[in-house]
Amino acid sequence: MTSTPDTSPAESINASSQPSDIEIARAARKRPITEIAAKLSIPEDAVLPYGRDKAKIDRDFLAGLGAPKGKLVLVTAVTPTPAGEGKTTTTVGLGDGLAQLGHRVAICLREASLGPCFGMKGGAAGGGHAQVVPMEEMNLHFTGDFHAITSAHNLLSAMIDNHIHWGNALDIDVRRVTWRRVMDMNDRALRDVATGLGGPGNGFPRQTGFDITVASEIMAILCLATDLEDLQERLGRIIIGYTRDKTPVTARELKADGAMVVLLREAMQPNLVQTLENTPAFVHGGPFANIAHGCNSVAATRAALQLADIVVTEAGFGADLGAEKFFDIKCRKAGLSPDVAVLVATVRSLKMSGGVARTDLGTEDAEAVTRGCANLTRHLGNLRGFGLPVVVAINRFDGDTEAELAALRDHVEALGAEVHLCTHWADGGAGAQALAARVAELAASDEVNFTPLYPDDMGLFEKIETVARRIYGAEGVDADAKIRNQLAEWEAAGFGDLPVCMAKTQYSFSADPSLRGAPEGFRVPLREVRLSAGAGFVVAICGEIMTMPGLPRHPAAESIGLNAEGEVVGLF
Amino acid sequence: MTSTPDTSPAESINASSQPSDIEIARAARKRPITEIAAKLSIPEDAVLPYGRDKAKIDRDFLAGLGAPKGKLVLVTAVTPTPAGEGKTTTTVGLGDGLAQLGHRVAICLREASLGPCFGMKGGAAGGGHAQVVPMEEMNLHFTGDFHAITSAHNLLSAMIDNHIHWGNALDIDVRRVTWRRVMDMNDRALRDVATGLGGPGNGFPRQTGFDITVASEIMAILCLATDLEDLQERLGRIIIGYTRDKTPVTARELKADGAMVVLLREAMQPNLVQTLENTPAFVHGGPFANIAHGCNSVAATRAALQLADIVVTEAGFGADLGAEKFFDIKCRKAGLSPDVAVLVATVRSLKMSGGVARTDLGTEDAEAVTRGCANLTRHLGNLRGFGLPVVVAINRFDGDTEAELAALRDHVEALGAEVHLCTHWADGGAGAQALAARVAELAASDEVNFTPLYPDDMGLFEKIETVARRIYGAEGVDADAKIRNQLAEWEAAGFGDLPVCMAKTQYSFSADPSLRGAPEGFRVPLREVRLSAGAGFVVAICGEIMTMPGLPRHPAAESIGLNAEGEVVGLF
């Protein structure tokens, strides 16, 4: 399982003579952010600007708007190639397409993480002519949300060690502190550290480590909290570790929840930016899609649904991971009911599912596309199983041949499903208008009968098994007694109602990235479970999880700088 | 020497029936920030808003303004009590007083550090009716400058360990890496840590630690850099450690300077806020006043001097520390020429200098005031030695008696100096109008003949001795051969031209905090020297320096939270 958020711009593979993403983004004719807000009837005094092109929307204004009424469209994808299939680009293109058709639309995306930009090149929000801007700020400090999360997380960490230093009234076991520290930086040297060295004045030595900020439970909490009160409740429920007799100790017992919510107060307000075609886009929150649920914030999605008639959003990785968590964690817990799902497929991804090596994806192979479509078939069936109408969107790449595209289209139509060829990367919203028209029709038709995969009151292990069998196609889940006992203990402690957050490779339905397509006859090994009591889910780990990335041999940072015009170079 | 920035609100000691600082701040009639900018003829399109009440000023606009023409007033103080003497409050009151007299005025202050707010109560910017607002944001994330500094600092740290991990082509000695990491948090457990544990995948283990962000050399660099080019030059010069043969290794050799300047690009632009009386205030940068120079940024001071006719600023701690560094480091290096110095004195501080215990400061003792005035005499002489006209401002506290005030006034007048009794804490700018009128007169008179204390080409040890003898009144400086050799090595390496940055207790002219008043016959022990090659000074450490504070037994964080109205409580 990779540790990088799946925001890499798939379209950078497109080798046309089109200008680069950053060139297109810099040439954008941005409108003042208050004008973008006005498209959603947000008055100027509810717009809190951050520089010229970014704003937060005032929480009091949003609180006064009443229940969300818009239709919610999820963009998800087949099992991806390492470069991604353009979910974000399709989300933006679809949003722009809907706007061109006259719909009052809003887009909801995740924020980018700062740290990874200095390792590999930064992730654009979309690509080509389907992007959200301002691209540079969104990849750097943006409106400071992630810095606020870093501060809140590390304040709790400092208060834990401070409590132990001053007498440890709560009897926290220094060997059982599970709460680590975070930094928004790729820094492998911080994965495993010993703190409190240097004598009694520096506290008690213990072994701990740092995660990257997007992996913080507080990131997941911020994205699931409905308001400041709920935020504080959730922060208070965070389990920071255990006493010597293994009783959980919470952030509330350390009296840290109030100060943390103060640090997060501004960050809880959704950020508004715009697409290249000046469509409003909420970009807010960015939890890891493996150890957390990988969607943008509930606060932003709710705001968008209050303000727009139709809202387009996305979830991380393929539909087995992102869409399942979107439905079973985010929608279930926030009371959201999605109306349509768009399944993004590319010729490249299906060729890879059909057994073609990554390095050979440039060679025409329509038969491999057909073979790989077994992957699409399973994803499509899964999405229909949630009770949603589904449309397949082919995100066209330059190298796709007519024969390959026909193979894909034929397969989808044979499944009785709708398919639209989209060219938003090259053409902007105009390239996704047919898709947009059909999505709008389906959203209005109320053909939806949304049902989460499993009920709240199912046992935790059974929930994990249900996802593995019904979504992944596994024969079962293997877990040793220690893990099963742990789950039973949490059920006894009142956490049995929580949904499960599956952590698994995004490159296969199974836990083995080499099993492509639609594998069968496999079992899922459950290696570890973690309780995120504040976020409100149990993480089921079925593979390696790296929560602090490292920098490569030649980090992008070495090439990043300002040119003579003061523009950033090397970031993209 | 304390580790907390000297921004504690002296006036909280005032026990009048006046509302609290936060109550006054919340009741402020703030004007839109564009209107405040317009007072300095800053056009709306050069104002980059951050929320409703904060803005950054566009660098391109400032670059087009031409040379600074305003008069520069420094507010400094006698040797302080632990609560401080109200330099910031006097700076604000004087600024408001000048505005009331019709001057086109700007105030320049430092930003507050986030971390200490969760230990002790947060520091107001000023106090009573002489404050800068918005108070809460300024104590929390403000415009994100400190977060940007934290990111830039830690990116360099990550690149150091990453370089070593991938082959260490520069032959960095892991035992001699001097560059640490930073966090804007009081966290004693991070002072001394071992990183890179857990096996080869996590890099090479080594011992290091974290400082608080305000102690970062990057904070000092940001505050001394004149523009982005100079910023990058300075960042590139940072010495991160040494090779096995003790050759310095710089950030430029690691190719980190470009990415760091990108992270700091927005942070380099000065922040604009306002006083309670709607006077423009630049609040930008906040380097530690002991291991760094403790003044607001050169960028902000220059901007203010370009835009206003008269600029009021302050420097940390007493005049022996803050003013000396302001003159010898900031003004010398930035080519600034101060016009007037205001020496803030309080009855309380002079009583303490006169031998009264801190707990007895509430008891009338005019003779102690007179005895303590020896301290004022030395500071006054020092300031005059820099060639500046000096005015003494008595910052009146509720408990001061007429006899004590008279003793102080008589002493100053006997020295042939001017003195003004100020009541800005209670009365706002009106309480500092007499002071303001005289300061404006002196600034216009061109009576100044500013001369730094020592020439650039004096030897480094001689510079340290010069400060100790001529400013502190010491008989000399004691340093062992190792330290003298180190200074000689730096001179040979081309760093001999740098000014020295003295790190010493603020509670005495000497290095011994118990020697009050105007001690004589003492020597200053020089314990350690550090080279800040990017900031451009040599730190001379004459005592303990704590670069990462800890939280107290009952940290303020435990009481901080939001009330039912969503207002922050417990922060002040």
PDB file of N, CA and C in Angstrom, chain B residues 34-81:
ATOM      1  N   THR B  34      -9.298  47.344   4.592  1.00  0.00           N
ATOM      2  CA  THR B  34      -8.965  48.169   3.419  1.00  0.00           C
ATOM      3  C   THR B  34      -9.022  49.658   3.774  1.00  0.00           C
ATOM      4  N   GLU B  35      -9.893  49.982   4.717  1.00  0.00           N
ATOM      5  CA  GLU B  35     -10.002  51.380   5.147  1.00  0.00           C
ATOM      6  C   GLU B  35      -8.757  51.783   5.957  1.00  0.00           C
ATOM      7  N   ILE B  36      -8.277  50.847   6.775  1.00  0.00           N
ATOM      8  CA  ILE B  36      -7.040  51.105   7.534  1.00  0.00           C
ATOM      9  C   ILE B  36      -5.876  51.284   6.556  1.00  0.00           C
ATOM     10  N   ALA B  37      -5.847  50.428   5.548  1.00  0.00           N
ATOM     11  CA  ALA B  37      -4.787  50.519   4.539  1.00  0.00           C
ATOM     12  C   ALA B  37      -4.847  51.866   3.817  1.00  0.00           C
ATOM     13  N   ALA B  38      -6.064  52.319   3.567  1.00  0.00           N
ATOM     14  CA  ALA B  38      -6.226  53.579   2.836  1.00  0.00           C
ATOM     15  C   ALA B  38      -5.640  54.758   3.610  1.00  0.00           C
ATOM     16  N   LYS B  39      -5.595  54.652   4.944  1.00  0.00           N
ATOM     17  CA  LYS B  39      -4.975  55.723   5.738  1.00  0.00           C
ATOM     18  C   LYS B  39      -3.512  55.899   5.365  1.00  0.00           C
ATOM     19  N   LEU B  40      -2.903  54.841   4.849  1.00  0.00           N
ATOM     20  CA  LEU B  40      -1.504  54.901   4.411  1.00  0.00           C
ATOM     21  C   LEU B  40      -1.428  54.924   2.889  1.00  0.00           C
ATOM     22  N   SER B  41      -2.550  55.245   2.255  1.00  0.00           N
ATOM     23  CA  SER B  41      -2.622  55.306   0.782  1.00  0.00           C
ATOM     24  C   SER B  41      -2.279  53.984   0.115  1.00  0.00           C
ATOM     25  N   ILE B  42      -2.589  52.890   0.795  1.00  0.00           N
ATOM     26  CA  ILE B  42      -2.417  51.578   0.170  1.00  0.00           C
ATOM     27  C   ILE B  42      -3.702  51.283  -0.597  1.00  0.00           C
ATOM     28  N   PRO B  43      -3.604  51.115  -1.913  1.00  0.00           N
ATOM     29  CA  PRO B  43      -4.823  50.874  -2.685  1.00  0.00           C
ATOM     30  C   PRO B  43      -5.394  49.486  -2.402  1.00  0.00           C
ATOM     31  N   GLU B  44      -6.688  49.322  -2.663  1.00  0.00           N
ATOM     32  CA  GLU B  44      -7.372  48.086  -2.315  1.00  0.00           C
ATOM     33  C   GLU B  44      -6.738  46.872  -2.987  1.00  0.00           C
ATOM     34  N   ASP B  45      -6.246  47.042  -4.200  1.00  0.00           N
ATOM     35  CA  ASP B  45      -5.720  45.851  -4.876  1.00  0.00           C
ATOM     36  C   ASP B  45      -4.323  45.467  -4.386  1.00  0.00           C
ATOM     37  N   ALA B  46      -3.754  46.235  -3.465  1.00  0.00           N
ATOM     38  CA  ALA B  46      -2.490  45.834  -2.832  1.00  0.00           C
ATOM     39  C   ALA B  46      -2.732  45.216  -1.455  1.00  0.00           C
ATOM     40  N   VAL B  47      -4.006  45.132  -1.070  1.00  0.00           N
ATOM     41  CA  VAL B  47      -4.368  44.560   0.229  1.00  0.00           C
ATOM     42  C   VAL B  47      -4.812  43.116   0.011  1.00  0.00           C
ATOM     43  N   LEU B  48      -4.070  42.181   0.591  1.00  0.00           N
ATOM     44  CA  LEU B  48      -4.416  40.759   0.472  1.00  0.00           C
ATOM     45  C   LEU B  48      -5.071  40.340   1.782  1.00  0.00           C
ATOM     46  N   PRO B  49      -6.400  40.249   1.798  1.00  0.00           N
ATOM     47  CA  PRO B  49      -7.081  40.015   3.069  1.00  0.00           C
ATOM     48  C   PRO B  49      -6.917  38.592   3.584  1.00  0.00           C
ATOM     49  N   TYR B  50      -6.863  38.442   4.887  1.00  0.00           N
ATOM     50  CA  TYR B  50      -6.902  37.155   5.575  1.00  0.00           C
ATOM     51  C   TYR B  50      -8.025  37.253   6.591  1.00  0.00           C
ATOM     52  N   GLY B  51      -9.198  36.787   6.205  1.00  0.00           N
ATOM     53  CA  GLY B  51     -10.365  37.001   7.042  1.00  0.00           C
ATOM     54  C   GLY B  51     -10.752  38.469   6.983  1.00  0.00           C
ATOM     55  N   ARG B  52     -11.495  38.932   7.971  1.00  0.00           N
ATOM     56  CA  ARG B  52     -12.073  40.276   7.905  1.00  0.00           C
ATOM     57  C   ARG B  52     -11.133  41.373   8.381  1.00  0.00           C
ATOM     58  N   ASP B  53     -10.234  41.027   9.314  1.00  0.00           N
ATOM     59  CA  ASP B  53      -9.510  42.080  10.032  1.00  0.00           C
ATOM     60  C   ASP B  53      -8.003  42.037   9.850  1.00  0.00           C
ATOM     61  N   LYS B  54      -7.529  41.170   8.987  1.00  0.00           N
ATOM     62  CA  LYS B  54      -6.088  41.003   8.825  1.00  0.00           C
ATOM     63  C   LYS B  54      -5.789  41.050   7.331  1.00  0.00           C
ATOM     64  N   ALA B  55      -4.611  41.531   6.999  1.00  0.00           N
ATOM     65  CA  ALA B  55      -4.241  41.548   5.583  1.00  0.00           C
ATOM     66  C   ALA B  55      -2.734  41.490   5.459  1.00  0.00           C
ATOM     67  N   LYS B  56      -2.286  41.018   4.315  1.00  0.00           N
ATOM     68  CA  LYS B  56      -0.892  41.195   3.945  1.00  0.00           C
ATOM     69  C   LYS B  56      -0.847  42.266   2.863  1.00  0.00           C
ATOM     70  N   ILE B  57       0.288  42.968   2.801  1.00  0.00           N
ATOM     71  CA  ILE B  57       0.435  44.014   1.789  1.00  0.00           C
ATOM     72  C   ILE B  57       1.319  43.486   0.667  1.00  0.00           C
ATOM     73  N   ASP B  58       0.815  43.623  -0.522  1.00  0.00           N
ATOM     74  CA  ASP B  58       1.436  43.074  -1.729  1.00  0.00           C
ATOM     75  C   ASP B  58       2.869  43.586  -1.922  1.00  0.00           C
ATOM     76  N   ARG B  59       3.762  42.630  -2.156  1.00  0.00           N
ATOM     77  CA  ARG B  59       5.180  43.007  -2.260  1.00  0.00           C
ATOM     78  C   ARG B  59       5.469  43.869  -3.492  1.00  0.00           C
ATOM     79  N   ASP B  60       4.762  43.619  -4.568  1.00  0.00           N
ATOM     80  CA  ASP B  60       5.028  44.407  -5.774  1.00  0.00           C
ATOM     81  C   ASP B  60       4.643  45.866  -5.559  1.00  0.00           C
ATOM     82  N   PHE B  61       3.547  46.079  -4.867  1.00  0.00           N
ATOM     83  CA  PHE B  61       3.153  47.449  -4.541  1.00  0.00           C
ATOM     84  C   PHE B  61       4.236  48.132  -3.702  1.00  0.00           C
ATOM     85  N   LEU B  62       4.705  47.434  -2.694  1.00  0.00           N
ATOM     86  CA  LEU B  62       5.722  48.027  -1.807  1.00  0.00           C
ATOM     87  C   LEU B  62       7.023  48.288  -2.571  1.00  0.00           C
ATOM     88  N   ALA B  63       7.365  47.372  -3.473  1.00  0.00           N
ATOM     89  CA  ALA B  63       8.625  47.534  -4.216  1.00  0.00           C
ATOM     90  C   ALA B  63       8.598  48.773  -5.099  1.00  0.00           C
ATOM     91  N   GLY B  64       7.396  49.201  -5.479  1.00  0.00           N
ATOM     92  CA  GLY B  64       7.292  50.357  -6.360  1.00  0.00           C
ATOM     93  C   GLY B  64       7.245  51.688  -5.645  1.00  0.00           C
ATOM     94  N   LEU B  65       7.385  51.679  -4.319  1.00  0.00           N
ATOM     95  CA  LEU B  65       7.162  52.904  -3.541  1.00  0.00           C
ATOM     96  C   LEU B  65       8.369  53.814  -3.398  1.00  0.00           C
ATOM     97  N   GLY B  66       9.549  53.324  -3.689  1.00  0.00           N
ATOM     98  CA  GLY B  66      10.719  54.163  -3.484  1.00  0.00           C
ATOM     99  C   GLY B  66      11.235  54.104  -2.064  1.00  0.00           C
ATOM    100  N   ALA B  67      12.252  54.876  -1.783  1.00  0.00           N
ATOM    101  CA  ALA B  67      12.985  54.784  -0.522  1.00  0.00           C
ATOM    102  C   ALA B  67      12.110  55.194   0.668  1.00  0.00           C
ATOM    103  N   PRO B  68      12.374  54.568   1.836  1.00  0.00           N
ATOM    104  CA  PRO B  68      11.665  54.954   3.057  1.00  0.00           C
ATOM    105  C   PRO B  68      11.956  56.413   3.397  1.00  0.00           C
ATOM    106  N   LYS B  69      10.933  57.165   3.779  1.00  0.00           N
ATOM    107  CA  LYS B  69      11.121  58.582   4.098  1.00  0.00           C
ATOM    108  C   LYS B  69      10.647  58.942   5.492  1.00  0.00           C
ATOM    109  N   GLY B  70       9.939  58.035   6.149  1.00  0.00           N
ATOM    110  CA  GLY B  70       9.361  58.343   7.457  1.00  0.00           C
ATOM    111  C   GLY B  70      10.414  58.434   8.551  1.00  0.00           C
ATOM    112  N   LYS B  71      10.014  58.968   9.680  1.00  0.00           N
ATOM    113  CA  LYS B  71      10.863  59.037  10.867  1.00  0.00           C
ATOM    114  C   LYS B  71      10.629  57.787  11.704  1.00  0.00           C
ATOM    115  N   LEU B  72      11.708  57.293  12.320  1.00  0.00           N
ATOM    116  CA  LEU B  72      11.627  56.025  13.042  1.00  0.00           C
ATOM    117  C   LEU B  72      11.839  56.241  14.546  1.00  0.00           C
ATOM    118  N   VAL B  73      10.848  55.848  15.326  1.00  0.00           N
ATOM    119  CA  VAL B  73      10.885  56.008  16.778  1.00  0.00           C
ATOM    120  C   VAL B  73      10.988  54.634  17.428  1.00  0.00           C
ATOM    121  N   LEU B  74      12.000  54.457  18.269  1.00  0.00           N
ATOM    122  CA  LEU B  74      12.142  53.191  18.989  1.00  0.00           C
ATOM    123  C   LEU B  74      11.627  53.340  20.414  1.00  0.00           C
ATOM    124  N   VAL B  75      10.762  52.416  20.819  1.00  0.00           N
ATOM    125  CA  VAL B  75      10.316  52.355  22.213  1.00  0.00           C
ATOM    126  C   VAL B  75      11.072  51.229  22.897  1.00  0.00           C
ATOM    127  N   THR B  76      11.790  51.590  23.951  1.00  0.00           N
ATOM    128  CA  THR B  76      12.539  50.590  24.710  1.00  0.00           C
ATOM    129  C   THR B  76      12.268  50.838  26.195  1.00  0.00           C
ATOM    130  N   ALA B  77      12.967  50.152  27.073  1.00  0.00           N
ATOM    131  CA  ALA B  77      12.582  50.226  28.487  1.00  0.00           C
ATOM    132  C   ALA B  77      13.784  50.057  29.401  1.00  0.00           C
ATOM    133  N   VAL B  78      13.567  50.414  30.666  1.00  0.00           N
ATOM    134  CA  VAL B  78      14.546  50.128  31.710  1.00  0.00           C
ATOM    135  C   VAL B  78      14.527  48.626  31.975  1.00  0.00           C
ATOM    136  N   THR B  79      15.411  48.159  32.854  1.00  0.00           N
ATOM    137  CA  THR B  79      15.442  46.740  33.208  1.00  0.00           C
ATOM    138  C   THR B  79      14.090  46.338  33.783  1.00  0.00           C
ATOM    139  N   PRO B  80      13.446  45.336  33.192  1.00  0.00           N
ATOM    140  CA  PRO B  80      12.040  45.068  33.505  1.00  0.00           C
ATOM    141  C   PRO B  80      11.828  44.199  34.744  1.00  0.00           C
ATOM    142  N   THR B  81      10.615  44.261  35.256  1.00  0.00           N
ATOM    143  CA  THR B  81      10.127  43.233  36.182  1.00  0.00           C
ATOM    144  C   THR B  81       9.710  42.037  35.327  1.00  0.00           C
TER     145      THR B  81
END
